[in-house]
Short mmCIF file of C-alpha atoms and ligand atoms in Angstrom, two decimals:
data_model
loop_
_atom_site.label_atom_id
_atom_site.label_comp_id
_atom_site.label_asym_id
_atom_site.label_seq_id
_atom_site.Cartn_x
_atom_site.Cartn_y
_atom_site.Cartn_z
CA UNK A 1 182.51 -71.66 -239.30
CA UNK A 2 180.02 -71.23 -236.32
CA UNK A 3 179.69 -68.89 -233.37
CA UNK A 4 181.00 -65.08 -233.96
CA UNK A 5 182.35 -63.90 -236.96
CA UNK A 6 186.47 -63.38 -236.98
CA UNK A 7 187.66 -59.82 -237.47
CA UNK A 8 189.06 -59.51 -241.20
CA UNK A 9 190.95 -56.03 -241.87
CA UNK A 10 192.57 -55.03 -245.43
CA UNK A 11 194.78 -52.50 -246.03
CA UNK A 12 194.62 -50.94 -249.87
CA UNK A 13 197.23 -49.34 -251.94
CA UNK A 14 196.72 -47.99 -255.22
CA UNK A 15 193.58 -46.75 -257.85
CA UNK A 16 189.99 -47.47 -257.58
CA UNK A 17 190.26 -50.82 -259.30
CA UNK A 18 191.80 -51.74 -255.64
CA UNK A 19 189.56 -49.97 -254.04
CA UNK A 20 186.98 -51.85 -255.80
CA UNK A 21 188.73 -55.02 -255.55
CA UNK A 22 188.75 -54.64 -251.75
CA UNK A 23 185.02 -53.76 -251.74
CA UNK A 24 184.60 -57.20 -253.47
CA UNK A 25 186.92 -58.77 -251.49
CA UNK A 26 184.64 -57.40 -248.16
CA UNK A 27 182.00 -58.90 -249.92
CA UNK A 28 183.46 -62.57 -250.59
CA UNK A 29 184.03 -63.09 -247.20
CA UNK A 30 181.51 -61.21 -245.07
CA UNK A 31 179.87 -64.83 -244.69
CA UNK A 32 182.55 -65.52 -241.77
CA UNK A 33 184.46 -62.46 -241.15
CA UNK A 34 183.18 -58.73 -240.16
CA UNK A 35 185.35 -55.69 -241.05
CA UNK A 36 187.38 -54.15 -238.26
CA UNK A 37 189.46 -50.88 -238.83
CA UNK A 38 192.97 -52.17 -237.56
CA UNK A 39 195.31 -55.46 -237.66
CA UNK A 40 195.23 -55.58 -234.48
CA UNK A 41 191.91 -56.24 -234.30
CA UNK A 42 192.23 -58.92 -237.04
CA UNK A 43 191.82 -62.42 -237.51
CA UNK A 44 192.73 -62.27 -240.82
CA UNK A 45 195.16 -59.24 -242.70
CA UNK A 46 194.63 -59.31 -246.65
CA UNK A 47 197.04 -56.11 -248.41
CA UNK A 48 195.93 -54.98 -251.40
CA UNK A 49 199.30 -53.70 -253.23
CA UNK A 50 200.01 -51.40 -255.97
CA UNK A 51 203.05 -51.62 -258.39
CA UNK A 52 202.46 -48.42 -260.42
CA UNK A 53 204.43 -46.45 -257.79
CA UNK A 54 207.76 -47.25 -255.58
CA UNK A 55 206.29 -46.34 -252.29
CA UNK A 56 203.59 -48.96 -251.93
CA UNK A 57 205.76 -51.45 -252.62
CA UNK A 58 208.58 -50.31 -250.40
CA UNK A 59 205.00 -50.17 -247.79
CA UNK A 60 204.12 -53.92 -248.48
CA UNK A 61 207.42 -55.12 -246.83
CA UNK A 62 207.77 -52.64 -244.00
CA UNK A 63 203.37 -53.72 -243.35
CA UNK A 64 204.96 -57.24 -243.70
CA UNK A 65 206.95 -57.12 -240.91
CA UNK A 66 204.86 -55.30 -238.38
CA UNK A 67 202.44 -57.97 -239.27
CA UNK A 68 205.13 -61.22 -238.14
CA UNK A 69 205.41 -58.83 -235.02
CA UNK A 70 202.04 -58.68 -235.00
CA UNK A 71 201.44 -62.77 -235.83
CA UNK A 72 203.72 -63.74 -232.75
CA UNK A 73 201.14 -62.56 -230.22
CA UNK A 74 198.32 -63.53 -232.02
CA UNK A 75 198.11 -67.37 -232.88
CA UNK A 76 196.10 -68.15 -235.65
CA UNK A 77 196.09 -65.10 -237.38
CA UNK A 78 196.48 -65.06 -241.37
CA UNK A 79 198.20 -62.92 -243.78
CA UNK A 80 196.90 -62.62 -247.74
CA UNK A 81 198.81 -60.69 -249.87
CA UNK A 82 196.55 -59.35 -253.26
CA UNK A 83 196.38 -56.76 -256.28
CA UNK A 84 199.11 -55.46 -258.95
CA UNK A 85 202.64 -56.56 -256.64
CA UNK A 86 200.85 -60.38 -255.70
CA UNK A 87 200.01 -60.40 -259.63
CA UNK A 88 203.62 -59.63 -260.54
CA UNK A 89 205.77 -61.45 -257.84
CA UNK A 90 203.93 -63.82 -257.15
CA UNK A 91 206.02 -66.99 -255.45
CA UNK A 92 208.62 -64.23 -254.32
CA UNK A 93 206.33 -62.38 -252.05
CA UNK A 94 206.66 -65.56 -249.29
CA UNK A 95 210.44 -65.87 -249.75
CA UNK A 96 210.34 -62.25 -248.67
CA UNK A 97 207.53 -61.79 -246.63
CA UNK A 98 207.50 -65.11 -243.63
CA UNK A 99 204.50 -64.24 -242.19
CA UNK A 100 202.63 -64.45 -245.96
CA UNK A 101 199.83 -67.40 -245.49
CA UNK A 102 198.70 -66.80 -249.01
CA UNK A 103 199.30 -64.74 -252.22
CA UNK A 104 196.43 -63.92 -254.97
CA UNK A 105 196.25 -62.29 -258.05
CA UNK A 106 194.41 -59.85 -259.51
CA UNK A 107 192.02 -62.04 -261.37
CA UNK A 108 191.98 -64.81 -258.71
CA UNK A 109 189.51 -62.85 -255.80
CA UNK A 110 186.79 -65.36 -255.55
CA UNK A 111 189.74 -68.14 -254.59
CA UNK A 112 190.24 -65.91 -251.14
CA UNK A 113 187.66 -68.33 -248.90
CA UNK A 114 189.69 -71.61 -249.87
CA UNK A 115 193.32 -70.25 -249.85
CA UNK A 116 192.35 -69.24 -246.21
CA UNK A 117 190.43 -73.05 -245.86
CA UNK A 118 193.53 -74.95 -247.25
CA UNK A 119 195.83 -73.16 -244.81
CA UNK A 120 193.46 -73.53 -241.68
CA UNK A 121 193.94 -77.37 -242.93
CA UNK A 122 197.48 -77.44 -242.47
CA UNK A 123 198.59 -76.77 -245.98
CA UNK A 124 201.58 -74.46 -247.01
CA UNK A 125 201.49 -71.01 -247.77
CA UNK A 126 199.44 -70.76 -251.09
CA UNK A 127 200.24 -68.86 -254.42
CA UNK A 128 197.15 -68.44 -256.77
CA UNK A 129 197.78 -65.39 -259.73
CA UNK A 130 196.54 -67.36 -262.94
CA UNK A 131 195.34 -64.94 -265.49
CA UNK A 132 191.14 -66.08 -266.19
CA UNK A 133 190.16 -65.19 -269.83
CA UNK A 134 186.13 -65.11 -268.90
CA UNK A 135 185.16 -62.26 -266.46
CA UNK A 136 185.33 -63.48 -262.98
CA UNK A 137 181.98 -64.29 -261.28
CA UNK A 138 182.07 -62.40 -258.11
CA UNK A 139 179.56 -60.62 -255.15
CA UNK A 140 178.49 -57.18 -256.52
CA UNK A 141 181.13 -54.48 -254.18
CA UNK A 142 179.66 -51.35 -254.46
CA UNK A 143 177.14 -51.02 -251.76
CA UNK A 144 179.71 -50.92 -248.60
CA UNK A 145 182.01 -48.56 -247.38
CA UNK A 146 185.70 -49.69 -246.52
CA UNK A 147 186.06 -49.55 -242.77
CA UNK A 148 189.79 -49.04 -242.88
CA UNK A 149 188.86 -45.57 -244.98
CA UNK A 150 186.37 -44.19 -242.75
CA UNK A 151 183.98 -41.70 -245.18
CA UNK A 152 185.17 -43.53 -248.03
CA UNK A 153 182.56 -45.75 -249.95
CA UNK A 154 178.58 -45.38 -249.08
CA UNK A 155 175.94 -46.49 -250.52
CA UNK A 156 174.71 -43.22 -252.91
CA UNK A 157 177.92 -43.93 -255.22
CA UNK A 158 178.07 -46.90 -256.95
CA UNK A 159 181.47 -48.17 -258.15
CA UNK A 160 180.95 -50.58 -261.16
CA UNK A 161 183.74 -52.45 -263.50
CA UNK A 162 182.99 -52.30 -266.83
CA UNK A 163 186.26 -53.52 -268.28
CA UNK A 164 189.80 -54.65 -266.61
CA UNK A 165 193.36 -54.96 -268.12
CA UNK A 166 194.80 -52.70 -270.64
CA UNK A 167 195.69 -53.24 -274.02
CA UNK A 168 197.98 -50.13 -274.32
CA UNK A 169 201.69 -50.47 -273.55
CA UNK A 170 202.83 -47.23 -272.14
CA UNK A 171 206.47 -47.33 -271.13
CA UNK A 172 206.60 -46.70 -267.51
CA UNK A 173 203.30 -48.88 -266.60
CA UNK A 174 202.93 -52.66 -265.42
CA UNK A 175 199.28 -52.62 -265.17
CA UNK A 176 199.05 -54.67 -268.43
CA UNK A 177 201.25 -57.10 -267.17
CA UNK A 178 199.89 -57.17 -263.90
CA UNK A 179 196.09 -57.12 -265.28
CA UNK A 180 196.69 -58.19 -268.16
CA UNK A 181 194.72 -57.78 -271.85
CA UNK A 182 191.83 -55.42 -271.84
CA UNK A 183 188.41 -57.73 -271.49
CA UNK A 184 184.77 -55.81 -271.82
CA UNK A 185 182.43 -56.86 -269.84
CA UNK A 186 179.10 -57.47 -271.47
CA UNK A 187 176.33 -54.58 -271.43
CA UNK A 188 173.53 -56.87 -270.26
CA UNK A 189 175.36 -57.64 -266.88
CA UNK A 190 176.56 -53.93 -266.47
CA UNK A 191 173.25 -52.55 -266.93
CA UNK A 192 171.95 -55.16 -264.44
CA UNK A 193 174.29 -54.31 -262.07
CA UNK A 194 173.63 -50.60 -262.18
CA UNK A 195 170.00 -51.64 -261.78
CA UNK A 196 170.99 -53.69 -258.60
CA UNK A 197 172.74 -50.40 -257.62
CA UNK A 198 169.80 -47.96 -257.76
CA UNK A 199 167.61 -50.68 -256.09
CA UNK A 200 169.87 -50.40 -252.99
CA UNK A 201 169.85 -46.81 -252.93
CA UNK A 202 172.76 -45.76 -255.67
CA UNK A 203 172.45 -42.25 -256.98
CA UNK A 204 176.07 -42.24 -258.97
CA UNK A 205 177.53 -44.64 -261.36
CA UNK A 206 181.28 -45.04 -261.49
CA UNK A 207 182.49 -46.80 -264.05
CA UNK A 208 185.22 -48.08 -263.62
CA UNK A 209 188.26 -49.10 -266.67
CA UNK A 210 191.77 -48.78 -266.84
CA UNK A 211 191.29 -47.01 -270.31
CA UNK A 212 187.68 -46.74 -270.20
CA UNK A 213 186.44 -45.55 -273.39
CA UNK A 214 187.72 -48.46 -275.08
CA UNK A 215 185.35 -50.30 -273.87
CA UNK A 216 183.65 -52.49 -275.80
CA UNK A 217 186.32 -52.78 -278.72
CA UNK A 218 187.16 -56.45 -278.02
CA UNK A 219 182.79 -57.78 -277.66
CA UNK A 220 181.52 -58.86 -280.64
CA UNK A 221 179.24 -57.02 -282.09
CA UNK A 222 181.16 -54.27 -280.35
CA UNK A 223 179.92 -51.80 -278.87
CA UNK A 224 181.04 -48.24 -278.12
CA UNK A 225 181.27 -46.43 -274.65
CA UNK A 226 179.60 -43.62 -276.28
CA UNK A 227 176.51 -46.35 -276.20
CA UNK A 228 177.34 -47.48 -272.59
CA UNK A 229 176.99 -44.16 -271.48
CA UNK A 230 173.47 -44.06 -273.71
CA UNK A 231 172.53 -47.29 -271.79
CA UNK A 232 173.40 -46.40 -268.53
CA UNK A 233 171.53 -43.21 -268.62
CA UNK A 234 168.25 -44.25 -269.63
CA UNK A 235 167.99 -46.20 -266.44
CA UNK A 236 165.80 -44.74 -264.14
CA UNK A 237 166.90 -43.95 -260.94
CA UNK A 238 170.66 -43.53 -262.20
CA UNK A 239 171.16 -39.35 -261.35
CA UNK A 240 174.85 -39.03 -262.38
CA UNK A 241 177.13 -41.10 -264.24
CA UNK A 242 181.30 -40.89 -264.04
CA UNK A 243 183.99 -42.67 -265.42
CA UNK A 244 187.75 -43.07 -264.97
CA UNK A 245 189.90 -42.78 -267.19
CA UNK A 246 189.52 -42.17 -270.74
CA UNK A 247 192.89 -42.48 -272.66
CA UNK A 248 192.92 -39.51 -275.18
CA UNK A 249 193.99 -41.66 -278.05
CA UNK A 250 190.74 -43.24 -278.22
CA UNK A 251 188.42 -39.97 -277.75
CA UNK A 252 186.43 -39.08 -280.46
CA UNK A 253 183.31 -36.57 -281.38
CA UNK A 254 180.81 -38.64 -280.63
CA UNK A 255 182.72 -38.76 -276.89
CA UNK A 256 183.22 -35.33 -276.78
CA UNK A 257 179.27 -34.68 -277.70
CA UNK A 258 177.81 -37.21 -275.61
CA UNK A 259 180.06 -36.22 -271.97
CA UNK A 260 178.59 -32.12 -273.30
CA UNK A 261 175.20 -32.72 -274.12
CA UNK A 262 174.06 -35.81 -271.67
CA UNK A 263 172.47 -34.24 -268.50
CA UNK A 264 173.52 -37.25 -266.52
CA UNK A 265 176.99 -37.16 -267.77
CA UNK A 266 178.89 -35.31 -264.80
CA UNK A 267 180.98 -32.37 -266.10
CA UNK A 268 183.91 -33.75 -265.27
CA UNK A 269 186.59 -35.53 -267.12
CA UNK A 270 189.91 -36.72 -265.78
CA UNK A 271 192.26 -37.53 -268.53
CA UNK A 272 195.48 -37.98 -267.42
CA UNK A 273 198.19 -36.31 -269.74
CA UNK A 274 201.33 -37.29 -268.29
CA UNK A 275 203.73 -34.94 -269.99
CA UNK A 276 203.24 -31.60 -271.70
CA UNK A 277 205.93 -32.72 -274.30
CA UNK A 278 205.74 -34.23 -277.21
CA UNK A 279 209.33 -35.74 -277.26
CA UNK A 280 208.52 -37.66 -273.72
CA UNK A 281 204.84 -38.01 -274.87
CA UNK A 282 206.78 -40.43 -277.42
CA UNK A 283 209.24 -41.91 -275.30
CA UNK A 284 205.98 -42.53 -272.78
CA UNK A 285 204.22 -44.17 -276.14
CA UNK A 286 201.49 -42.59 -274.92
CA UNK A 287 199.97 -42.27 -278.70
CA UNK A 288 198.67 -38.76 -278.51
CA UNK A 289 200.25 -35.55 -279.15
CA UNK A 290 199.59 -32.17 -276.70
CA UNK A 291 197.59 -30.75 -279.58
CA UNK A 292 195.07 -33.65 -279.48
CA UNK A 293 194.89 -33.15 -275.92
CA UNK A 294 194.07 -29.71 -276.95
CA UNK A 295 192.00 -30.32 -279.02
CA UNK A 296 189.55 -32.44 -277.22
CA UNK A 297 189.84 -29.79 -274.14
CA UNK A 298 188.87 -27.08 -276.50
CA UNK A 299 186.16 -29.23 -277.40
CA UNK A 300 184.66 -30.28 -274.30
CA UNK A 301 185.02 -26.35 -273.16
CA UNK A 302 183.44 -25.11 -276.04
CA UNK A 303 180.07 -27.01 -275.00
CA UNK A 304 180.52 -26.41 -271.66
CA UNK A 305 182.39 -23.91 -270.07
CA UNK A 306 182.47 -25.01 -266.84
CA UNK A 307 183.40 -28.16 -267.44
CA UNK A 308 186.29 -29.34 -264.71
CA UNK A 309 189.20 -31.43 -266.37
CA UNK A 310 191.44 -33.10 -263.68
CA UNK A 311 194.81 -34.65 -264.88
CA UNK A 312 197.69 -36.90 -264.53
CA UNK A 313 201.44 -35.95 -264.44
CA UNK A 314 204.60 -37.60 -264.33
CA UNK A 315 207.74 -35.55 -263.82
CA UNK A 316 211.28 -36.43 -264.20
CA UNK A 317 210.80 -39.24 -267.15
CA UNK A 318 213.49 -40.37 -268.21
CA UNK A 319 215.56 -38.14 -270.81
CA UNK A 320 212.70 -35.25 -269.42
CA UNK A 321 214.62 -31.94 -270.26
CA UNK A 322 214.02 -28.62 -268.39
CA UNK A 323 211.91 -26.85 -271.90
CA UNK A 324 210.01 -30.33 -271.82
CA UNK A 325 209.12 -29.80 -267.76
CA UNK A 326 208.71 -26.48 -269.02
CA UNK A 327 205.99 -27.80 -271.54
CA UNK A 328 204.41 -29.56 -268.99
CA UNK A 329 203.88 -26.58 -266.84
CA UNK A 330 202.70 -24.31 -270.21
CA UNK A 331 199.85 -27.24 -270.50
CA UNK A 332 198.58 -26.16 -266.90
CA UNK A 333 198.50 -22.77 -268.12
CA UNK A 334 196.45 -23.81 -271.33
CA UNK A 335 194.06 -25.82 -269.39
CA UNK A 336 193.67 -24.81 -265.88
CA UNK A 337 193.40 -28.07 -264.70
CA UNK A 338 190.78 -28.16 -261.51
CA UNK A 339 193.21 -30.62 -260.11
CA UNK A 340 196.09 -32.76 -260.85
CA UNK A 341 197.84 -35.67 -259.76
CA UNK A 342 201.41 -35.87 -259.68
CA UNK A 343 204.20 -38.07 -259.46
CA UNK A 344 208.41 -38.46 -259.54
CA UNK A 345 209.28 -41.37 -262.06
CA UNK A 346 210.36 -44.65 -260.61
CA UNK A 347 211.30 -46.79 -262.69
CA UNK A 348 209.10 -50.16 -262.68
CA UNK A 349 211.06 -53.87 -263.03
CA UNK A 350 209.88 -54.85 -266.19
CA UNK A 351 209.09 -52.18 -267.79
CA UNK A 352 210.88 -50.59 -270.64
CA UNK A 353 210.64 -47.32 -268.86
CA UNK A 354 213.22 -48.69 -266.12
CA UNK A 355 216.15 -49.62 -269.00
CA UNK A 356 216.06 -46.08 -270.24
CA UNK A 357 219.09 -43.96 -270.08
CA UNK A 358 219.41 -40.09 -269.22
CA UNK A 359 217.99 -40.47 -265.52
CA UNK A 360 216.97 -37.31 -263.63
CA UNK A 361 218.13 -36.88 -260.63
CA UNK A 362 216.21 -37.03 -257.50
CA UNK A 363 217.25 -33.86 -256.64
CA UNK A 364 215.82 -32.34 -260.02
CA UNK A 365 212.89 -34.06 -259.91
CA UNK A 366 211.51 -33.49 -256.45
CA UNK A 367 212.36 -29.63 -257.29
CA UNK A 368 209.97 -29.89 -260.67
CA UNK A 369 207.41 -32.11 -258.72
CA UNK A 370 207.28 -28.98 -256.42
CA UNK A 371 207.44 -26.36 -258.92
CA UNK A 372 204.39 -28.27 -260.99
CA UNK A 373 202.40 -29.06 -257.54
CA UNK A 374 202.82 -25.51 -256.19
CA UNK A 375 201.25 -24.41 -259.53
CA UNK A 376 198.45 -26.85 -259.05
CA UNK A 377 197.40 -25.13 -255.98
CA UNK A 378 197.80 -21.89 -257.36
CA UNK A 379 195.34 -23.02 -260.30
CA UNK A 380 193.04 -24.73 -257.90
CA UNK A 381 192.69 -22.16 -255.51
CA UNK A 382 191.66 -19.88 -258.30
CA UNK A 383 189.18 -22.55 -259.87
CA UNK A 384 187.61 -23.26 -256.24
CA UNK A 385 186.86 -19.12 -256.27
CA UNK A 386 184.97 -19.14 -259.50
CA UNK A 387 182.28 -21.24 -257.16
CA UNK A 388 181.56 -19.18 -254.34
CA UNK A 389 178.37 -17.01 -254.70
CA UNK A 390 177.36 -19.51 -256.73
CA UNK A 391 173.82 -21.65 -256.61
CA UNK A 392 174.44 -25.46 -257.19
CA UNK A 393 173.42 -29.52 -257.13
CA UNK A 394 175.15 -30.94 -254.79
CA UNK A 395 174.45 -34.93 -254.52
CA UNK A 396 175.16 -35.66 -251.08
CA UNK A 397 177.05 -38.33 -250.36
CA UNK A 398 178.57 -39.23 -246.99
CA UNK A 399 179.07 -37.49 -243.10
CA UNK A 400 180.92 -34.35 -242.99
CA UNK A 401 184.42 -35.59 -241.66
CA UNK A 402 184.80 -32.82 -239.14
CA UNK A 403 181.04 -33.46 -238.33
CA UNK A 404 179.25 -36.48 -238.28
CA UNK A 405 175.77 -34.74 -237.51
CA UNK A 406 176.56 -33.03 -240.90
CA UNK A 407 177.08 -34.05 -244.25
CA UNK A 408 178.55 -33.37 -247.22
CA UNK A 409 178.56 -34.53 -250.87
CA UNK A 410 179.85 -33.59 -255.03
CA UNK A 411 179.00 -31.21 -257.30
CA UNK A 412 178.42 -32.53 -260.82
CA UNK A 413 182.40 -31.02 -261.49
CA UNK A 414 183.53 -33.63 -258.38
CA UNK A 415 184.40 -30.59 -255.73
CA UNK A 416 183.60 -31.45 -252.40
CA UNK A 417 181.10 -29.00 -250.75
CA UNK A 418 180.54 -29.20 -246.82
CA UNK A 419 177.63 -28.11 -244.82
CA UNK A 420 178.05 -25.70 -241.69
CA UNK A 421 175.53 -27.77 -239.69
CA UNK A 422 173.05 -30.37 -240.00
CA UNK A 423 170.00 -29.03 -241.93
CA UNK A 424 166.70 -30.09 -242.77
CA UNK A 425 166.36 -32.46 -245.40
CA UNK A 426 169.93 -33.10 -246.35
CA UNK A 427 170.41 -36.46 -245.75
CA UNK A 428 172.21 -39.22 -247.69
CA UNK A 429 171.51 -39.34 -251.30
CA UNK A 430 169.33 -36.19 -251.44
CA UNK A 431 170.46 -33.63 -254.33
CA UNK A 432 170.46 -30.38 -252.46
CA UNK A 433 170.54 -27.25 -254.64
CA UNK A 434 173.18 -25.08 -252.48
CA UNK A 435 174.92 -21.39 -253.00
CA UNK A 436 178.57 -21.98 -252.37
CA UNK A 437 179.68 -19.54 -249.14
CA UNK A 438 183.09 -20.27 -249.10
CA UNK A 439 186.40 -22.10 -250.39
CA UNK A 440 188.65 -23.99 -248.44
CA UNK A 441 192.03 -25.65 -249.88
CA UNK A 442 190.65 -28.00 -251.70
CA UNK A 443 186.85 -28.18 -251.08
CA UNK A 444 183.83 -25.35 -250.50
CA UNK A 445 181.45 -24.97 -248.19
CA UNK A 446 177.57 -24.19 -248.86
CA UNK A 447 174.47 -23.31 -247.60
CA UNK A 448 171.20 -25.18 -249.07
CA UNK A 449 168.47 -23.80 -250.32
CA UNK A 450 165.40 -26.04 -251.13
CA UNK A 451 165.58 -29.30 -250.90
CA UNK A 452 163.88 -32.05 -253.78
S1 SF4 B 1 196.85 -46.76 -270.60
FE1 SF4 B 1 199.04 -46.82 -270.22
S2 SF4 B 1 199.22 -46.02 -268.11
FE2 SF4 B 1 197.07 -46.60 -268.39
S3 SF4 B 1 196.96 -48.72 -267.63
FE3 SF4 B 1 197.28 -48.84 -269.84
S4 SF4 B 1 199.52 -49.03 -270.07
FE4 SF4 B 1 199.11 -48.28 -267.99
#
């Protein structure tokens, strides 16, 4: 391609895998096409679906048809369809979808520039989604922000894959069908990237795994995430280190000590939980009980008391009683989570989760989701107050979104603290020690103190 670069624009649904997979994706194709923050100003649409949830789905085919709408004015102008639903459907997608030019998988990124070639050649719509048992060689994604999420992404946080599929089979969940089997990567290339990282700036490693602290299980010899973590910290440069998720089946001590006692370990742990039950924990197959979840909290506390545990629900699984919702909202009590994400069950094709019996109604479970949200903010308002008066780190990572001359970044327990005004040396990637002033909803604000 000569002249001016075409306008490419993707939209992303979904979990930081996506996110990451549409940093990549960005990456792949930057050689002809330049990011631009709306269709309309495409040359080239690529969505980025997610099948966990209804709602993105249901998103994928109303974005489908604005974008024939949108394909009638513009001649030319090509529509890729990616992530979890392309992985799943497949074929499907472009019997639904007529303005689909092509459909890839989730393992199937680096095929983007000649699906796009082949159609520009006068070939068919395309379907690529074969699973790839070696680790996909692709562009490393972590260095640019996503212009179609405008202060998301920057160049002080580096998000880095360390392992994709899952090897778990909870009952409600299609990621291991859509992502298939858990595969490691090797240590050698993580470690390199994370070096590439810190060369271009990165202050904060993310890893990134759909159960995370398995990692390493399937290598041979294996190796332990406990030892990733060890790794990863003794790079120099690297200031922080977090990871999502760790499942709690596979926590152990040596996980519990190393996230307490290793200074570049951020104090923060989301875990999601799910249920508060034990009955639904089993219908879930989740493979923990609420007293290991206990356990490891108590744990993790016990070293460090500050220590901020965000969480995952899911209310209204199927057979879900009101003493187990009940449970579920006791576990908030226990733990004062520092934040939690929620969500209704919907049932997902293909999952054993959607044959299940004894469904909730909507009703009922839009009044728990409520019940369990409203207690969120109750707990988070309370957790955000323990902060204020307080002196802290505060890595800082992006522009204040109310301010661009400002900034704002992360305490090590993930909170978002905003500055008042621009000051003196805090700037992108600085660590600025700062006494918390005030708390808003969900974020504080802080003045800094000296800056190193
Ligand atoms: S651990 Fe369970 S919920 Fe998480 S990706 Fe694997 S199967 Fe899905």
């Amino acid at each position: 391609m000569t002249g001016e670069k075409q306008g490419v624009y993707i939209r992303t649904y979904g979990c930081q895998m996506n996110e990451h997979d549409t940093r990549k994706l960005y990456k792949i194709l930057e050689k002809d096409y330049r990011p631009v923050d709306t269709p309309e100003k495409a040359d080239l649409v690529l969505i980025n679906t997610c099948s966990v949830r209804e709602k993105p789905e249901q998103k994928l085919y109303s974005l489908l048809g604005q974008m024939k709408e949108l394909k009638a004015t513009k001649p030319g102008m090509m529509v890729g369809v990616c992530g979890c639903v392309a992985q799943q459907e497949g074929r499907e997608i472009l019997k639904k979808g007529r303005s689909v030019d092509f459909v890839f998988g989730t393992h199937n990124l680096s095929l983007v520039p000649s699906l796009i070639q082949l159609r520009k050649n006068g070939a068919p719509p395309q379907v690529a989604v074969n699973y790839r048992e070696d680790w996909e060689e692709l562009p490393l994604g972590f260095a640019d922000p996503d212009p179609a999420q405008p202060g998301k992404g920057n160049h002080v946080t580096a998000f880095i894959s360390i392992s994709r599929g899952c090897n778990k089979s909870c009952t409600y969940c299609i990621v291991p069908t859509t992502r298939g089997p858990e595969v490691s990567r090797d240590i050698a290339e993580i470690e390199r990237e994370v070096r590439i990282a810190v060369h271009r700036g990165s202050r904060e490693i993310v890893l990134l795994g759909q159960t995370v602290n398995s990692y390493g299980l399937d290598l041979s010899p294996r190796v332990s995430f406990v030892r990733l973590l060890d790794r990863i910290s003794a790079i120099d440069g690297v200031e922080r280190i977090r990871f999502t998720s760790p499942h709690p089946q596979e926590v152990r001590e040596d996980f519990i000590e190393c996230v307490s006692t290793n200074p570049k370990v951020c104090r923060h742990i989301h875990m999601p939980l799910q249920s508060g039950s034990d009955r639904i924990l089993k219908l879930m197959n989740r493979n923990y009980r609420r007293s290991k979840y206990l356990k490891i909290i108590e744990g993790l506390k016990a070293r460090v008391p500050d220590m901020a545990i965000t969480t995952d629900f899911i209310v209204g699984f199927p057979g879900e009683t009101e003493e187990d919702f009940q449970q579920s909202l006791e576990m908030m009590d226990i733990v004062q989570f520092d934040m939690s994400y929620s969500f209704a069950f919907s049932p997902r094709p293909g999952t054993p989760a959607a044959l299940m019996k004894e469904l909730i109604t909507q009703e009922e479970k839009f009044h728990r989701l409520h019940l369990l949200q409203a207690k969120q903010e109750k707990i988070m308002a309370d957790r955000l107050g323990l902060w204020v008066g307080k002196t802290v780190d505060v890595l800082v990572d992006s522009p204040n979104r109310l301010d661009e001359a400002s900034f704002q970044g992360r305490i090590s327990q993930n909170y978002i603290v905003s500055f008042s005004a621009p000051h003196e040396g805090v700037s992108l990637g600085a660590i600025v020690p700062t006494t918390i002033t005030a708390q808003k909803r969900y974020t504080l604000c802080g003045e800094p103190s000296l800056v190193r």
